């Protein structure tokens, strides 16, 4: 009798990825909260503001007007017009209607862009520390992640020189996320320009995750999309989630060459079809409406960044680079590793959650072993209480 090898139930590709660490942390926090535990939550990567009223009103009006049917896959012309006009006004980019697609969040745009560009064995350069999903999404597509180490002493700065050294004949794409999650590092305008030249001249795709582009505290926001000469190799990945406090709405987009957008649209046609019709109307209100909410959120984030940074760096043994954007601090907690039986950042984050009742995300999720990430869009009272609990917990470790 011949025995056949046991068949594998799940496809190889699903085994190449892990549950998003930030989502896993928030699931664990939700469980504890349901048991009545009073947590201070520095885990969630989202603004604490409500979505501005005029955006909510546009969605309500869309429902009332029965704008509730399928739309064309890349989004109605008006939403694509709002995307390209906003981007052109803020960054002097020059995209046409068929060079834009509206997606179910920025992550959707990123996921699909990698699916249409990256094949088995293709290399994708990813600066460390990286937002947790980049690595898994590349691996899901069969790509090889080429980690680009950065130096904490230089605020995790990404330079064109370092990118150039990492390029090989197999490099298909480079991911840049500026300002970055988790460290809030910003690529300088000079480096960005050099990286664009490098990529364009070698036929490498530059995927620019501009999710936090308006939350740049160091300088005037810049977008790679302004370098119109390199449009063929640039994909701008945008999101309304953080800019307009719309995380739950799922509103994102990609701006790229006509060929790239046609392929994104083809994939989306076999996947989600259009992003939610009423969200498209809300997105138009967000992008084409008054922008004072963006400036107001930004000012408040800067204030909270300074407050959180001061509190964390007052804790003995904790050091932290000054984030130049986004809304996270990424303190180095290495002086506590080896104390109280804690060997890794993951163990520290787990103990902070269960014993100090503070939610953080361990650095391993972002590719570094000596940090934890704290998201600071919370009230100052929460920052006071959370950092007090962390300091008290760490002080007891011997
Ligand atoms: C760097 C980065 N890119 C993309 C996203 C995805 O945003 P969304 O899918 O909500 O638009 C996030 C969310 O945390 C992020 O931090």
PDB file of N, CA and C in Angstrom, residues 86-147:
ATOM      1  N   UNK A  86      -6.059  67.828  -4.374  1.00  0.00           N
ATOM      2  CA  UNK A  86      -5.470  68.065  -3.042  1.00  0.00           C
ATOM      3  C   UNK A  86      -3.952  67.887  -3.120  1.00  0.00           C
ATOM      4  N   UNK A  87      -3.539  66.776  -3.756  1.00  0.00           N
ATOM      5  CA  UNK A  87      -2.112  66.473  -3.835  1.00  0.00           C
ATOM      6  C   UNK A  87      -1.374  67.529  -4.660  1.00  0.00           C
ATOM      7  N   UNK A  88      -2.012  67.950  -5.742  1.00  0.00           N
ATOM      8  CA  UNK A  88      -1.377  68.977  -6.593  1.00  0.00           C
ATOM      9  C   UNK A  88      -1.255  70.300  -5.831  1.00  0.00           C
ATOM     10  N   UNK A  89      -2.300  70.658  -5.084  1.00  0.00           N
ATOM     11  CA  UNK A  89      -2.273  71.932  -4.349  1.00  0.00           C
ATOM     12  C   UNK A  89      -1.201  71.904  -3.261  1.00  0.00           C
ATOM     13  N   UNK A  90      -1.049  70.772  -2.600  1.00  0.00           N
ATOM     14  CA  UNK A  90      -0.119  70.715  -1.465  1.00  0.00           C
ATOM     15  C   UNK A  90       1.316  70.382  -1.873  1.00  0.00           C
ATOM     16  N   UNK A  91       1.480  69.653  -2.985  1.00  0.00           N
ATOM     17  CA  UNK A  91       2.826  69.155  -3.306  1.00  0.00           C
ATOM     18  C   UNK A  91       3.253  69.414  -4.750  1.00  0.00           C
ATOM     19  N   UNK A  92       2.448  70.163  -5.484  1.00  0.00           N
ATOM     20  CA  UNK A  92       2.772  70.450  -6.884  1.00  0.00           C
ATOM     21  C   UNK A  92       2.966  69.173  -7.713  1.00  0.00           C
ATOM     22  N   UNK A  93       2.161  68.172  -7.431  1.00  0.00           N
ATOM     23  CA  UNK A  93       2.212  66.955  -8.261  1.00  0.00           C
ATOM     24  C   UNK A  93       1.293  67.160  -9.465  1.00  0.00           C
ATOM     25  N   UNK A  94       1.337  66.212 -10.396  1.00  0.00           N
ATOM     26  CA  UNK A  94       0.573  66.394 -11.623  1.00  0.00           C
ATOM     27  C   UNK A  94       0.029  65.037 -12.074  1.00  0.00           C
ATOM     28  N   UNK A  95      -1.022  64.593 -11.423  1.00  0.00           N
ATOM     29  CA  UNK A  95      -1.618  63.300 -11.778  1.00  0.00           C
ATOM     30  C   UNK A  95      -2.943  63.533 -12.492  1.00  0.00           C
ATOM     31  N   UNK A  96      -3.257  62.648 -13.447  1.00  0.00           N
ATOM     32  CA  UNK A  96      -4.531  62.713 -14.174  1.00  0.00           C
ATOM     33  C   UNK A  96      -5.521  61.752 -13.509  1.00  0.00           C
ATOM     34  N   UNK A  97      -6.778  61.836 -13.908  1.00  0.00           N
ATOM     35  CA  UNK A  97      -7.811  60.988 -13.281  1.00  0.00           C
ATOM     36  C   UNK A  97      -7.483  59.501 -13.365  1.00  0.00           C
ATOM     37  N   UNK A  98      -6.912  59.079 -14.499  1.00  0.00           N
ATOM     38  CA  UNK A  98      -6.604  57.644 -14.628  1.00  0.00           C
ATOM     39  C   UNK A  98      -5.239  57.290 -14.023  1.00  0.00           C
ATOM     40  N   UNK A  99      -4.712  58.219 -13.210  1.00  0.00           N
ATOM     41  CA  UNK A  99      -3.482  57.938 -12.459  1.00  0.00           C
ATOM     42  C   UNK A  99      -3.774  57.927 -10.950  1.00  0.00           C
ATOM     43  N   UNK A 100      -5.042  57.721 -10.618  1.00  0.00           N
ATOM     44  CA  UNK A 100      -5.446  57.702  -9.199  1.00  0.00           C
ATOM     45  C   UNK A 100      -6.456  56.587  -8.979  1.00  0.00           C
ATOM     46  N   UNK A 101      -6.370  55.953  -7.815  1.00  0.00           N
ATOM     47  CA  UNK A 101      -7.380  54.951  -7.437  1.00  0.00           C
ATOM     48  C   UNK A 101      -7.715  55.143  -5.961  1.00  0.00           C
ATOM     49  N   UNK A 102      -8.999  55.061  -5.648  1.00  0.00           N
ATOM     50  CA  UNK A 102      -9.456  55.174  -4.254  1.00  0.00           C
ATOM     51  C   UNK A 102      -9.613  53.762  -3.699  1.00  0.00           C
ATOM     52  N   UNK A 103      -9.078  53.538  -2.510  1.00  0.00           N
ATOM     53  CA  UNK A 103      -9.019  52.182  -1.961  1.00  0.00           C
ATOM     54  C   UNK A 103      -9.620  52.122  -0.550  1.00  0.00           C
ATOM     55  N   UNK A 104      -9.785  50.894  -0.074  1.00  0.00           N
ATOM     56  CA  UNK A 104     -10.356  50.683   1.258  1.00  0.00           C
ATOM     57  C   UNK A 104      -9.248  50.838   2.307  1.00  0.00           C
ATOM     58  N   UNK A 105      -8.766  52.043   2.456  1.00  0.00           N
ATOM     59  CA  UNK A 105      -7.655  52.320   3.378  1.00  0.00           C
ATOM     60  C   UNK A 105      -6.319  52.291   2.669  1.00  0.00           C
ATOM     61  N   UNK A 106      -5.340  52.922   3.311  1.00  0.00           N
ATOM     62  CA  UNK A 106      -3.990  52.963   2.741  1.00  0.00           C
ATOM     63  C   UNK A 106      -3.363  51.583   2.682  1.00  0.00           C
ATOM     64  N   UNK A 107      -3.686  50.733   3.659  1.00  0.00           N
ATOM     65  CA  UNK A 107      -3.095  49.400   3.686  1.00  0.00           C
ATOM     66  C   UNK A 107      -3.519  48.589   2.462  1.00  0.00           C
ATOM     67  N   UNK A 108      -4.751  48.810   2.035  1.00  0.00           N
ATOM     68  CA  UNK A 108      -5.264  48.135   0.835  1.00  0.00           C
ATOM     69  C   UNK A 108      -4.459  48.558  -0.398  1.00  0.00           C
ATOM     70  N   UNK A 109      -4.202  49.865  -0.494  1.00  0.00           N
ATOM     71  CA  UNK A 109      -3.426  50.371  -1.639  1.00  0.00           C
ATOM     72  C   UNK A 109      -2.018  49.777  -1.631  1.00  0.00           C
ATOM     73  N   UNK A 110      -1.426  49.707  -0.441  1.00  0.00           N
ATOM     74  CA  UNK A 110      -0.072  49.153  -0.308  1.00  0.00           C
ATOM     75  C   UNK A 110      -0.058  47.665  -0.656  1.00  0.00           C
ATOM     76  N   UNK A 111      -0.993  46.933  -0.087  1.00  0.00           N
ATOM     77  CA  UNK A 111      -1.063  45.488  -0.313  1.00  0.00           C
ATOM     78  C   UNK A 111      -1.181  45.187  -1.816  1.00  0.00           C
ATOM     79  N   UNK A 112      -2.099  45.887  -2.459  1.00  0.00           N
ATOM     80  CA  UNK A 112      -2.320  45.610  -3.879  1.00  0.00           C
ATOM     81  C   UNK A 112      -1.143  46.057  -4.738  1.00  0.00           C
ATOM     82  N   UNK A 113      -0.488  47.148  -4.364  1.00  0.00           N
ATOM     83  CA  UNK A 113       0.675  47.609  -5.138  1.00  0.00           C
ATOM     84  C   UNK A 113       1.775  46.552  -5.083  1.00  0.00           C
ATOM     85  N   UNK A 114       1.988  45.997  -3.911  1.00  0.00           N
ATOM     86  CA  UNK A 114       3.025  44.969  -3.799  1.00  0.00           C
ATOM     87  C   UNK A 114       2.607  43.716  -4.570  1.00  0.00           C
ATOM     88  N   UNK A 115       1.340  43.381  -4.516  1.00  0.00           N
ATOM     89  CA  UNK A 115       0.874  42.203  -5.267  1.00  0.00           C
ATOM     90  C   UNK A 115       1.089  42.360  -6.773  1.00  0.00           C
ATOM     91  N   UNK A 116       0.881  43.553  -7.294  1.00  0.00           N
ATOM     92  CA  UNK A 116       1.005  43.686  -8.761  1.00  0.00           C
ATOM     93  C   UNK A 116       2.453  43.866  -9.210  1.00  0.00           C
ATOM     94  N   UNK A 117       3.358  44.213  -8.278  1.00  0.00           N
ATOM     95  CA  UNK A 117       4.739  44.480  -8.705  1.00  0.00           C
ATOM     96  C   UNK A 117       5.736  43.387  -8.317  1.00  0.00           C
ATOM     97  N   UNK A 118       5.506  42.762  -7.165  1.00  0.00           N
ATOM     98  CA  UNK A 118       6.550  41.892  -6.597  1.00  0.00           C
ATOM     99  C   UNK A 118       6.270  40.426  -6.887  1.00  0.00           C
ATOM    100  N   UNK A 119       7.253  39.767  -7.465  1.00  0.00           N
ATOM    101  CA  UNK A 119       7.150  38.346  -7.771  1.00  0.00           C
ATOM    102  C   UNK A 119       8.096  37.555  -6.887  1.00  0.00           C
ATOM    103  N   UNK A 120       7.975  36.220  -6.953  1.00  0.00           N
ATOM    104  CA  UNK A 120       8.849  35.360  -6.151  1.00  0.00           C
ATOM    105  C   UNK A 120      10.318  35.693  -6.422  1.00  0.00           C
ATOM    106  N   UNK A 121      11.047  35.916  -5.341  1.00  0.00           N
ATOM    107  CA  UNK A 121      12.484  36.179  -5.471  1.00  0.00           C
ATOM    108  C   UNK A 121      12.845  37.639  -5.655  1.00  0.00           C
ATOM    109  N   UNK A 122      11.866  38.468  -5.961  1.00  0.00           N
ATOM    110  CA  UNK A 122      12.173  39.903  -6.112  1.00  0.00           C
ATOM    111  C   UNK A 122      12.568  40.481  -4.750  1.00  0.00           C
ATOM    112  N   UNK A 123      13.550  41.357  -4.769  1.00  0.00           N
ATOM    113  CA  UNK A 123      13.972  41.981  -3.513  1.00  0.00           C
ATOM    114  C   UNK A 123      13.279  43.335  -3.326  1.00  0.00           C
ATOM    115  N   UNK A 124      12.886  43.566  -2.092  1.00  0.00           N
ATOM    116  CA  UNK A 124      12.286  44.863  -1.744  1.00  0.00           C
ATOM    117  C   UNK A 124      13.077  45.427  -0.562  1.00  0.00           C
ATOM    118  N   UNK A 125      13.609  46.622  -0.730  1.00  0.00           N
ATOM    119  CA  UNK A 125      14.405  47.238   0.342  1.00  0.00           C
ATOM    120  C   UNK A 125      13.469  47.903   1.354  1.00  0.00           C
ATOM    121  N   UNK A 126      13.686  47.541   2.617  1.00  0.00           N
ATOM    122  CA  UNK A 126      12.811  48.047   3.683  1.00  0.00           C
ATOM    123  C   UNK A 126      13.657  48.593   4.836  1.00  0.00           C
ATOM    124  N   UNK A 127      13.651  49.910   5.043  1.00  0.00           N
ATOM    125  CA  UNK A 127      14.414  50.470   6.164  1.00  0.00           C
ATOM    126  C   UNK A 127      13.848  50.017   7.520  1.00  0.00           C
ATOM    127  N   UNK A 128      14.779  49.792   8.466  1.00  0.00           N
ATOM    128  CA  UNK A 128      14.438  49.348   9.819  1.00  0.00           C
ATOM    129  C   UNK A 128      14.636  50.534  10.768  1.00  0.00           C
ATOM    130  N   UNK A 129      13.771  50.798  11.741  1.00  0.00           N
ATOM    131  CA  UNK A 129      12.544  50.066  12.036  1.00  0.00           C
ATOM    132  C   UNK A 129      11.442  50.373  11.015  1.00  0.00           C
ATOM    133  N   UNK A 130      10.608  49.381  10.774  1.00  0.00           N
ATOM    134  CA  UNK A 130       9.581  49.480   9.727  1.00  0.00           C
ATOM    135  C   UNK A 130       8.200  49.282  10.339  1.00  0.00           C
ATOM    136  N   UNK A 131       7.223  49.839   9.678  1.00  0.00           N
ATOM    137  CA  UNK A 131       5.832  49.563  10.085  1.00  0.00           C
ATOM    138  C   UNK A 131       5.583  48.077   9.849  1.00  0.00           C
ATOM    139  N   UNK A 132       4.992  47.468  10.846  1.00  0.00           N
ATOM    140  CA  UNK A 132       4.870  46.022  10.933  1.00  0.00           C
ATOM    141  C   UNK A 132       4.326  45.340   9.663  1.00  0.00           C
ATOM    142  N   UNK A 133       3.391  45.981   8.976  1.00  0.00           N
ATOM    143  CA  UNK A 133       2.761  45.285   7.842  1.00  0.00           C
ATOM    144  C   UNK A 133       3.629  45.181   6.593  1.00  0.00           C
ATOM    145  N   UNK A 134       4.592  46.085   6.420  1.00  0.00           N
ATOM    146  CA  UNK A 134       5.385  46.048   5.182  1.00  0.00           C
ATOM    147  C   UNK A 134       6.015  44.675   4.958  1.00  0.00           C
ATOM    148  N   UNK A 135       6.664  44.174   6.007  1.00  0.00           N
ATOM    149  CA  UNK A 135       7.404  42.912   5.879  1.00  0.00           C
ATOM    150  C   UNK A 135       6.470  41.766   5.459  1.00  0.00           C
ATOM    151  N   UNK A 136       5.362  41.651   6.160  1.00  0.00           N
ATOM    152  CA  UNK A 136       4.464  40.528   5.887  1.00  0.00           C
ATOM    153  C   UNK A 136       3.823  40.632   4.503  1.00  0.00           C
ATOM    154  N   UNK A 137       3.482  41.844   4.118  1.00  0.00           N
ATOM    155  CA  UNK A 137       2.838  42.002   2.807  1.00  0.00           C
ATOM    156  C   UNK A 137       3.815  41.635   1.681  1.00  0.00           C
ATOM    157  N   UNK A 138       5.082  41.987   1.850  1.00  0.00           N
ATOM    158  CA  UNK A 138       6.093  41.617   0.843  1.00  0.00           C
ATOM    159  C   UNK A 138       6.228  40.090   0.808  1.00  0.00           C
ATOM    160  N   UNK A 139       6.301  39.490   1.998  1.00  0.00           N
ATOM    161  CA  UNK A 139       6.473  38.035   2.065  1.00  0.00           C
ATOM    162  C   UNK A 139       5.259  37.301   1.503  1.00  0.00           C
ATOM    163  N   UNK A 140       4.092  37.857   1.703  1.00  0.00           N
ATOM    164  CA  UNK A 140       2.872  37.232   1.168  1.00  0.00           C
ATOM    165  C   UNK A 140       2.954  37.157  -0.363  1.00  0.00           C
ATOM    166  N   UNK A 141       3.543  38.185  -0.945  1.00  0.00           N
ATOM    167  CA  UNK A 141       3.671  38.203  -2.409  1.00  0.00           C
ATOM    168  C   UNK A 141       4.809  37.302  -2.897  1.00  0.00           C
ATOM    169  N   UNK A 142       5.597  36.764  -1.953  1.00  0.00           N
ATOM    170  CA  UNK A 142       6.728  35.909  -2.349  1.00  0.00           C
ATOM    171  C   UNK A 142       8.026  36.680  -2.481  1.00  0.00           C
ATOM    172  N   UNK A 143       7.990  37.959  -2.165  1.00  0.00           N
ATOM    173  CA  UNK A 143       9.196  38.780  -2.286  1.00  0.00           C
ATOM    174  C   UNK A 143      10.168  38.538  -1.144  1.00  0.00           C
ATOM    175  N   UNK A 144      11.408  38.956  -1.371  1.00  0.00           N
ATOM    176  CA  UNK A 144      12.442  38.836  -0.327  1.00  0.00           C
ATOM    177  C   UNK A 144      12.660  40.225   0.271  1.00  0.00           C
ATOM    178  N   UNK A 145      12.492  40.313   1.586  1.00  0.00           N
ATOM    179  CA  UNK A 145      12.687  41.604   2.240  1.00  0.00           C
ATOM    180  C   UNK A 145      14.178  41.821   2.474  1.00  0.00           C
ATOM    181  N   UNK A 146      14.692  42.947   2.005  1.00  0.00           N
ATOM    182  CA  UNK A 146      16.089  43.307   2.277  1.00  0.00           C
ATOM    183  C   UNK A 146      16.061  44.419   3.325  1.00  0.00           C
ATOM    184  N   UNK A 147      16.396  44.039   4.556  1.00  0.00           N
ATOM    185  CA  UNK A 147      16.315  45.002   5.656  1.00  0.00           C
ATOM    186  C   UNK A 147      17.474  45.980   5.581  1.00  0.00           C
TER     187      UNK A 147
END
